[in-house]
Tab-separated table of C-alpha atoms in Angstrom:
chain	number	residue	atom	x	y	z
A	1	MET	CA	-0.012	0.166	-0.061
A	2	ALA	CA	1.424	3.358	-1.008
A	3	HIS	CA	2.502	5.470	2.043
A	4	PHE	CA	3.235	9.167	-0.061
A	5	TYR	CA	2.822	8.770	-3.758
A	6	THR	CA	-0.293	8.881	-5.808
A	7	LEU	CA	-0.401	7.603	-9.890
A	8	GLU	CA	-2.158	9.768	-12.840
A	9	PRO	CA	-5.205	7.369	-13.586
A	10	GLY	CA	-5.458	5.266	-16.469
A	11	ILE	CA	-1.736	3.834	-16.256
A	12	GLU	CA	-2.795	0.268	-14.328
A	13	ASN	CA	-1.234	-1.565	-17.691
A	14	LEU	CA	2.126	0.320	-18.402
A	15	ARG	CA	5.165	-1.951	-18.222
A	16	VAL	CA	8.570	0.170	-17.789
A	17	ARG	CA	11.394	-2.494	-17.597
A	18	THR	CA	13.949	0.436	-16.254
A	19	LEU	CA	13.963	3.073	-13.424
A	20	VAL	CA	16.256	5.589	-12.973
A	21	LEU	CA	16.894	7.278	-9.421
A	22	ASN	CA	18.168	10.614	-9.405
A	23	LEU	CA	16.837	12.218	-6.316
A	24	VAL	CA	19.590	15.483	-5.607
A	25	ASP	CA	20.804	16.964	-2.200
A	26	PRO	CA	22.945	19.974	-3.446
A	27	LEU	CA	24.573	19.982	-0.178
A	28	ILE	CA	26.122	16.574	-0.927
A	29	ASP	CA	26.365	16.341	-4.535
A	30	ALA	CA	29.616	16.478	-5.058
A	31	GLY	CA	30.729	18.546	-8.085
A	32	ASN	CA	27.227	19.245	-8.788
A	33	THR	CA	27.296	15.558	-10.727
A	34	ALA	CA	23.405	14.818	-10.067
A	35	GLN	CA	22.373	18.161	-11.119
A	36	ALA	CA	24.046	17.977	-14.833
A	37	ILE	CA	22.861	14.207	-15.666
A	38	ASP	CA	18.976	15.608	-14.200
A	39	ALA	CA	19.334	18.675	-16.697
A	40	THR	CA	20.661	16.167	-19.142
A	41	ILE	CA	17.922	13.810	-18.902
A	42	LYS	CA	15.122	17.024	-19.018
A	43	THR	CA	16.213	17.203	-22.726
A	44	LEU	CA	14.406	14.407	-23.565
A	45	ASP	CA	10.420	13.699	-23.749
A	46	ALA	CA	8.967	12.845	-20.742
A	47	GLU	CA	5.518	12.698	-19.197
A	48	GLN	CA	4.806	12.765	-15.258
A	49	ILE	CA	3.033	9.859	-14.265
A	50	GLY	CA	3.232	10.079	-10.997
A	51	SER	CA	3.472	12.548	-7.426
A	52	PHE	CA	5.161	11.648	-4.347
A	53	ASP	CA	3.267	14.165	-0.848
A	54	PRO	CA	6.115	16.927	-0.080
A	55	ASP	CA	4.317	17.566	3.347
A	56	PRO	CA	5.211	14.317	5.638
A	57	LEU	CA	8.710	14.024	3.362
A	58	PHE	CA	9.967	17.532	3.449
A	59	ASP	CA	11.682	20.064	6.605
A	60	TYR	CA	10.620	23.395	4.524
A	61	ARG	CA	13.069	25.149	6.757
A	62	ALA	CA	16.060	23.050	5.617
A	63	GLN	CA	14.452	23.291	1.817
A	64	ARG	CA	12.677	26.267	1.545
A	65	PRO	CA	9.834	26.625	-0.955
A	66	ILE	CA	10.232	29.158	-3.454
A	67	VAL	CA	7.858	32.174	-3.845
A	68	SER	CA	7.624	34.277	-6.931
A	69	TYR	CA	6.865	37.904	-6.329
A	70	SER	CA	5.301	40.266	-9.323
A	71	ASP	CA	3.829	43.777	-8.938
A	72	GLY	CA	2.891	43.873	-5.199
A	73	HIS	CA	1.584	40.035	-5.573
A	74	ILE	CA	2.890	36.353	-4.620
A	75	VAL	CA	2.179	35.027	-8.192
A	76	GLY	CA	3.718	31.451	-7.814
A	77	MET	CA	4.697	29.067	-5.382
A	78	THR	CA	7.302	26.079	-6.036
A	79	MET	CA	7.877	23.473	-3.331
A	80	PRO	CA	10.519	20.659	-2.800
A	81	HIS	CA	9.447	18.169	-4.854
A	82	VAL	CA	9.605	14.488	-5.890
A	83	ALA	CA	8.118	13.102	-9.365
A	84	LEU	CA	7.969	10.363	-11.431
A	85	MET	CA	8.464	10.647	-15.042
A	86	LEU	CA	7.660	8.300	-18.229
A	87	VAL	CA	10.717	9.268	-20.048
A	88	THR	CA	11.893	8.197	-23.480
A	89	ASP	CA	15.704	7.925	-24.891
A	90	VAL	CA	17.422	8.769	-27.492
A	91	HIS	CA	16.879	5.296	-29.123
A	92	GLY	CA	12.927	5.498	-28.434
A	93	GLU	CA	12.833	3.477	-25.297
A	94	SER	CA	10.627	4.444	-22.499
A	95	PHE	CA	12.013	4.485	-18.428
A	96	LEU	CA	10.557	5.751	-15.364
A	97	TYR	CA	12.483	8.511	-14.013
A	98	LEU	CA	12.370	9.112	-10.062
A	99	GLU	CA	13.262	12.676	-10.263
A	100	GLY	CA	13.464	16.072	-7.562
A	101	LEU	CA	15.167	16.407	-4.354
A	102	GLU	CA	16.198	13.945	-1.758
A	103	PRO	CA	13.654	13.790	1.428
A	104	ASP	CA	14.212	14.879	4.958
A	105	PHE	CA	12.030	12.485	6.259
A	106	ARG	CA	10.421	9.017	6.255
A	107	TRP	CA	13.234	7.348	4.019
A	108	ASN	CA	12.693	3.345	5.134
A	109	ALA	CA	8.765	4.048	4.063
A	110	MET	CA	10.413	6.282	1.001
A	111	ALA	CA	11.520	2.940	-0.175
A	112	GLU	CA	8.963	0.793	0.457
A	113	ASP	CA	6.919	3.047	-2.207
A	114	ILE	CA	9.930	3.156	-4.741
A	115	LEU	CA	9.780	-1.348	-4.560
A	116	GLU	CA	5.811	-0.902	-4.968
A	117	ILE	CA	6.840	1.035	-8.123
A	118	VAL	CA	9.213	-1.493	-9.140
A	119	GLU	CA	6.481	-4.297	-8.665
A	120	ARG	CA	3.794	-2.288	-9.956
A	121	PHE	CA	5.248	-1.610	-13.401
A	122	GLY	CA	7.534	-4.870	-13.919
A	123	VAL	CA	10.576	-2.958	-13.651
A	124	GLN	CA	13.302	-5.389	-14.615
A	125	SER	CA	16.571	-2.992	-13.671
A	126	VAL	CA	17.222	0.316	-11.205
A	127	TYR	CA	20.193	2.082	-11.540
A	128	SER	CA	20.832	4.903	-9.467
A	129	PHE	CA	24.199	7.904	-9.412
A	130	ALA	CA	26.216	9.341	-6.634
A	131	ALA	CA	29.450	10.986	-6.676
A	132	MET	CA	32.221	11.690	-4.001
A	133	PRO	CA	34.927	13.596	-3.240
A	134	ALA	CA	38.678	11.559	-3.606
A	135	PRO	CA	42.098	12.669	-4.232
A	136	VAL	CA	41.885	11.876	-8.338
A	137	PRO	CA	43.192	14.672	-10.636
A	138	HIS	CA	40.772	15.961	-13.578
A	139	THR	CA	43.878	15.425	-16.061
A	140	ARG	CA	42.688	11.419	-15.924
A	141	PRO	CA	39.909	9.197	-17.544
A	142	VAL	CA	37.143	9.695	-14.640
A	143	ASP	CA	36.417	6.933	-12.659
A	144	MET	CA	33.571	4.848	-11.039
A	145	LEU	CA	32.856	2.450	-8.596
A	146	ILE	CA	29.869	0.233	-9.636
A	147	ARG	CA	27.998	-1.331	-6.665
A	148	THR	CA	25.219	-3.799	-7.463
A	149	THR	CA	22.655	-6.180	-6.015
A	150	GLU	CA	23.243	-8.722	-8.884
A	151	SER	CA	25.521	-11.838	-8.669
A	152	ALA	CA	29.277	-11.371	-8.207
A	153	GLY	CA	31.116	-11.090	-11.954
A	154	LYS	CA	28.138	-9.530	-13.782
A	155	HIS	CA	29.639	-5.967	-13.104
A	156	PRO	CA	32.852	-4.933	-12.141
A	157	VAL	CA	33.165	-4.313	-8.684
A	158	VAL	CA	36.050	-2.616	-6.211
A	159	GLU	CA	37.055	-5.592	-3.589
A	160	GLY	CA	37.172	-4.135	-0.341
A	161	PHE	CA	35.312	-2.951	2.777
A	162	ALA	CA	34.370	0.904	2.973
A	163	GLU	CA	31.874	3.163	5.011
A	164	HIS	CA	29.946	6.329	4.313
A	165	TYR	CA	26.707	8.732	4.856
A	166	ALA	CA	24.005	6.838	3.402
A	167	GLU	CA	21.702	8.531	1.089
A	168	LEU	CA	18.013	7.854	0.354
A	169	SER	CA	19.112	5.718	-2.685
A	170	ASP	CA	21.533	3.336	-0.424
A	171	VAL	CA	18.513	2.900	1.832
A	172	PHE	CA	16.684	1.730	-0.981
A	173	GLU	CA	19.330	-0.449	-2.364
A	174	HIS	CA	19.988	-2.265	0.886
A	175	ALA	CA	16.220	-2.997	1.317
A	176	ALA	CA	15.756	-4.000	-2.497
A	177	ALA	CA	18.620	-6.514	-2.205
A	178	ALA	CA	16.798	-8.463	0.199
A	179	ARG	CA	13.648	-8.643	-2.742
A	180	CYS	CA	16.483	-9.855	-4.743
A	181	VAL	CA	16.220	-6.708	-7.227
A	182	PRO	CA	18.306	-5.743	-9.513
A	183	VAL	CA	19.692	-2.418	-8.366
A	184	ILE	CA	23.153	-0.862	-10.175
A	185	ASN	CA	24.669	2.102	-8.137
A	186	ILE	CA	27.327	3.951	-10.013
A	187	ARG	CA	29.441	6.469	-7.905
A	188	VAL	CA	31.789	8.455	-9.966
A	189	ARG	CA	34.812	9.737	-8.138
A	190	VAL	CA	35.269	13.603	-8.039
A	191	PRO	CA	37.947	15.952	-7.566
A	192	PHE	CA	38.089	17.033	-4.176
A	193	TYR	CA	39.092	20.662	-5.622
A	194	LEU	CA	35.849	20.589	-7.995
A	195	VAL	CA	33.543	19.284	-5.341
A	196	ARG	CA	32.203	23.044	-4.177
A	197	GLY	CA	30.900	25.748	-6.301
A	198	GLU	CA	28.801	26.665	-8.616
A	199	SER	CA	30.604	24.716	-11.472
A	200	LEU	CA	30.005	21.082	-12.586
A	201	PHE	CA	32.375	18.609	-12.919
A	202	ILE	CA	30.735	17.907	-16.535
A	203	ALA	CA	33.656	14.899	-17.131
A	204	GLY	CA	31.796	13.188	-14.106
A	205	ALA	CA	28.606	13.590	-15.077
A	206	LEU	CA	29.483	12.411	-19.067
A	207	ALA	CA	31.149	9.771	-17.403
A	208	ALA	CA	28.366	8.211	-15.113
A	209	ILE	CA	25.638	8.839	-18.067
A	210	LYS	CA	27.819	6.843	-20.689
A	211	MET	CA	28.852	4.155	-17.655
A	212	LEU	CA	24.724	3.299	-17.610
A	213	ALA	CA	24.584	2.764	-21.305
A	214	ALA	CA	27.155	0.435	-20.945
A	215	ARG	CA	26.025	-1.555	-18.160
A	216	GLY	CA	22.674	-1.567	-20.245
A	217	GLY	CA	20.464	1.186	-18.716
A	218	PRO	CA	19.252	4.350	-21.233
A	219	THR	CA	20.802	6.381	-23.377
A	220	PHE	CA	20.896	9.892	-22.915
A	221	PRO	CA	22.004	12.745	-25.530
A	222	LEU	CA	25.858	13.430	-24.914
A	223	GLY	CA	26.653	16.515	-27.461
A	224	ASP	CA	25.632	19.028	-24.776
A	225	LEU	CA	28.011	17.786	-22.239
A	226	GLU	CA	31.028	17.163	-24.699
A	227	GLN	CA	31.207	20.353	-25.646
A	228	LEU	CA	31.099	21.642	-21.994
A	229	GLU	CA	33.471	19.369	-20.845
A	230	ASP	CA	35.885	20.916	-23.806
A	231	SER	CA	35.463	24.153	-21.923
A	232	GLN	CA	35.865	23.231	-18.702
A	233	ARG	CA	39.169	21.225	-19.323
A	234	GLY	CA	40.364	24.350	-21.551
A	235	ALA	CA	39.647	26.897	-18.077
A	236	MET	CA	41.259	24.033	-15.905
A	237	GLU	CA	44.330	24.300	-17.991
A	238	GLU	CA	44.337	28.273	-17.919
A	239	MET	CA	44.507	27.572	-14.551
A	240	ARG	CA	47.434	25.574	-14.219
A	241	VAL	CA	50.620	27.543	-14.542
A	242	GLU	CA	53.540	25.835	-14.582
A	243	GLY	CA	55.227	25.550	-11.018
A	244	SER	CA	52.120	27.049	-9.114
A	245	ASP	CA	50.563	25.380	-6.486
A	246	PHE	CA	47.843	24.285	-8.404
A	247	ASP	CA	50.006	22.625	-10.849
A	248	GLN	CA	52.186	20.931	-8.171
A	249	LEU	CA	49.244	19.857	-6.309
A	250	VAL	CA	47.758	18.335	-9.966
A	251	ARG	CA	51.165	16.420	-10.674
A	252	LYS	CA	50.999	14.823	-7.152
A	253	LEU	CA	47.774	13.648	-8.181
A	254	GLU	CA	48.967	12.237	-11.457
A	255	ALA	CA	51.422	10.620	-9.839
A	256	ASP	CA	49.448	8.780	-7.107
A	257	TYR	CA	46.867	8.022	-9.805
A	258	ASP	CA	48.809	6.680	-12.271
A	259	ALA	CA	50.429	4.324	-9.340
A	260	SER	CA	47.267	2.733	-7.426
A	261	ASP	CA	45.787	-0.182	-8.924
A	262	VAL	CA	42.828	-0.090	-6.628
A	263	GLY	CA	40.861	-1.209	-9.584
A	264	PHE	CA	37.998	1.472	-10.114
A	265	VAL	CA	36.259	1.071	-13.435
A	266	THR	CA	36.297	3.756	-16.246
A	267	ASN	CA	34.663	3.754	-19.664
A	268	ASP	CA	37.700	2.701	-21.437
A	269	GLU	CA	37.263	-0.486	-19.766
A	270	SER	CA	33.559	-0.721	-20.393
A	271	LEU	CA	32.638	0.535	-23.322
A	272	PRO	CA	29.182	0.384	-25.178
A	273	VAL	CA	28.786	-1.361	-28.377
A	274	ILE	CA	29.459	1.198	-30.908
A	275	PRO	CA	25.873	1.079	-33.133
A	276	SER	CA	26.197	0.567	-37.071
A	277	SER	CA	24.854	2.866	-39.381
A	278	GLU	CA	21.676	1.036	-39.715
A	279	GLU	CA	21.384	0.797	-36.396
A	280	ILE	CA	21.196	4.656	-35.933
A	281	GLY	CA	19.215	5.012	-38.777
A	282	ASP	CA	16.789	2.446	-36.993
A	283	ALA	CA	17.011	4.968	-33.773
A	284	VAL	CA	16.183	7.939	-35.968
A	285	GLU	CA	13.320	6.583	-37.294
A	286	GLN	CA	12.181	5.171	-33.422
A	287	PHE	CA	12.974	9.109	-32.455
A	288	LEU	CA	10.809	11.128	-34.893
A	289	ALA	CA	8.061	8.348	-33.895
A	290	SER	CA	8.118	9.072	-30.193
A	291	HIS	CA	7.619	12.940	-31.228
A	292	GLU	CA	4.427	11.677	-32.926
A	293	SER	CA	2.779	9.752	-30.552
A	294	SER	CA	3.369	9.208	-26.429
A	295	PRO	CA	4.589	6.219	-24.918
A	296	LEU	CA	0.918	6.728	-23.095
A	297	ASP	CA	-1.286	7.765	-26.329
A	298	ARG	CA	-4.265	6.105	-24.625
A	299	VAL	CA	-3.930	8.263	-22.021
A	300	GLN	CA	-5.172	11.988	-21.892
A	301	LYS	CA	-3.006	14.186	-20.309
A	302	THR	CA	-0.879	17.331	-20.646
A	303	LYS	CA	2.531	17.134	-21.339
A	304	VAL	CA	4.344	18.371	-18.397
A	305	GLU	CA	6.591	21.808	-19.872
A	306	GLN	CA	10.388	20.984	-19.648
A	307	ARG	CA	13.048	22.921	-18.706
A	308	GLY	CA	15.584	24.350	-21.346
A	309	PHE	CA	18.817	22.112	-21.130
A	310	ALA	CA	21.058	24.961	-22.135
A	311	SER	CA	19.640	27.274	-19.550
A	312	ASP	CA	19.860	24.929	-17.003
A	313	LEU	CA	23.518	23.938	-17.406
A	314	ARG	CA	24.010	27.641	-17.785
A	315	ARG	CA	22.686	28.388	-14.471
A	316	LEU	CA	24.626	25.222	-12.995
A	317	GLY	CA	28.180	25.703	-14.968
A	318	LYS	CA	28.636	29.340	-14.874
A	319	GLY	CA	31.897	30.616	-14.755
A	320	PHE	CA	33.980	27.778	-16.510
A	321	ARG	CA	36.485	30.476	-17.871
A	322	GLY	CA	38.314	31.941	-14.791
A	323	GLY	CA	34.856	30.764	-12.314
A	324	PHE	CA	36.672	28.032	-10.451
A	325	GLY	CA	38.148	30.884	-7.974
A	326	ARG	CA	41.249	29.870	-5.991
A	327	LEU	CA	41.905	27.000	-4.167
A	328	SER	CA	41.424	27.036	-0.187
A	329	ARG	CA	44.459	25.978	2.376
A	330	ASP	CA	42.159	24.104	3.144
A	331	ASP	CA	41.455	22.428	-0.233
A	332	GLU	CA	45.379	22.137	-0.901
A	333	SER	CA	46.073	20.509	2.420
A	334	GLU	CA	43.232	18.175	2.196
A	335	GLY	CA	44.711	15.934	-0.447
A	336	GLY	CA	41.974	13.013	-0.438
A	337	GLU	CA	38.460	11.933	0.453
A	338	LYS	CA	36.425	14.045	2.890
């Protein structure tokens, strides 16, 4: 029985094989990675098919609603939200996307609600994202830790033991493992000097999206992220004056990274199959067809208005040129995970 969510009418027979979880807490979203992934997904066609009641889930003093004012009147109120979307990827495949802010309260009950959604829609695979600070340089391929509830050997994993503070997706994954629900978590390692601030770690978001496709998940558009990654790399190189403190820090991290054999996975080691020209043509036809008919064409409902991707990334990633600021003494001395 649902605790906090309601579904739109007319979707009782809908079956979707994949669910993507990406509930954002800006305070722990290292490098704004989850926000960049969210902005990418929101370029795709989507319809809202469910929503969660925010009142029992959010502390409005911690995540305050946003008031819109115009000419002496309040004209709008934006509340913290969690929504269930039906999204179509670039190959015309539909997947469920649970998006919004990470709730403050009732995580165990929320995890049970997500498990109920998995069962209700016949979901076969669940994917989630995370990002963590690490002593790695931005000049090396982005590496990730893959965690799964599936049998050993099916996905590359890092052997060993570690503990860290949990996110809601972790609580859900722990509950899902007890139910034998397949879950894959893609955890990006973010250079610790790019963890804070408004600038995104674009390379991290791009790597996570590629890894998602390589592990059997949906395929998202990459072009805008690739262009922004080039801009970010150029800005970082402009900062890296030979002999400077920043240059010395990066060189030390590069040496440590190259000498390490911990076994974090990169996309160079786990590349998706490159489609043929015929497969690309088929994908284009499916994409065009998805614009002519909705995956819920039997359901009468209004399309959800989506924010523009470019404006989202401009807001999140402004300041690529000279906007990173100087490293603080704390950042220079950390050299390790926070």
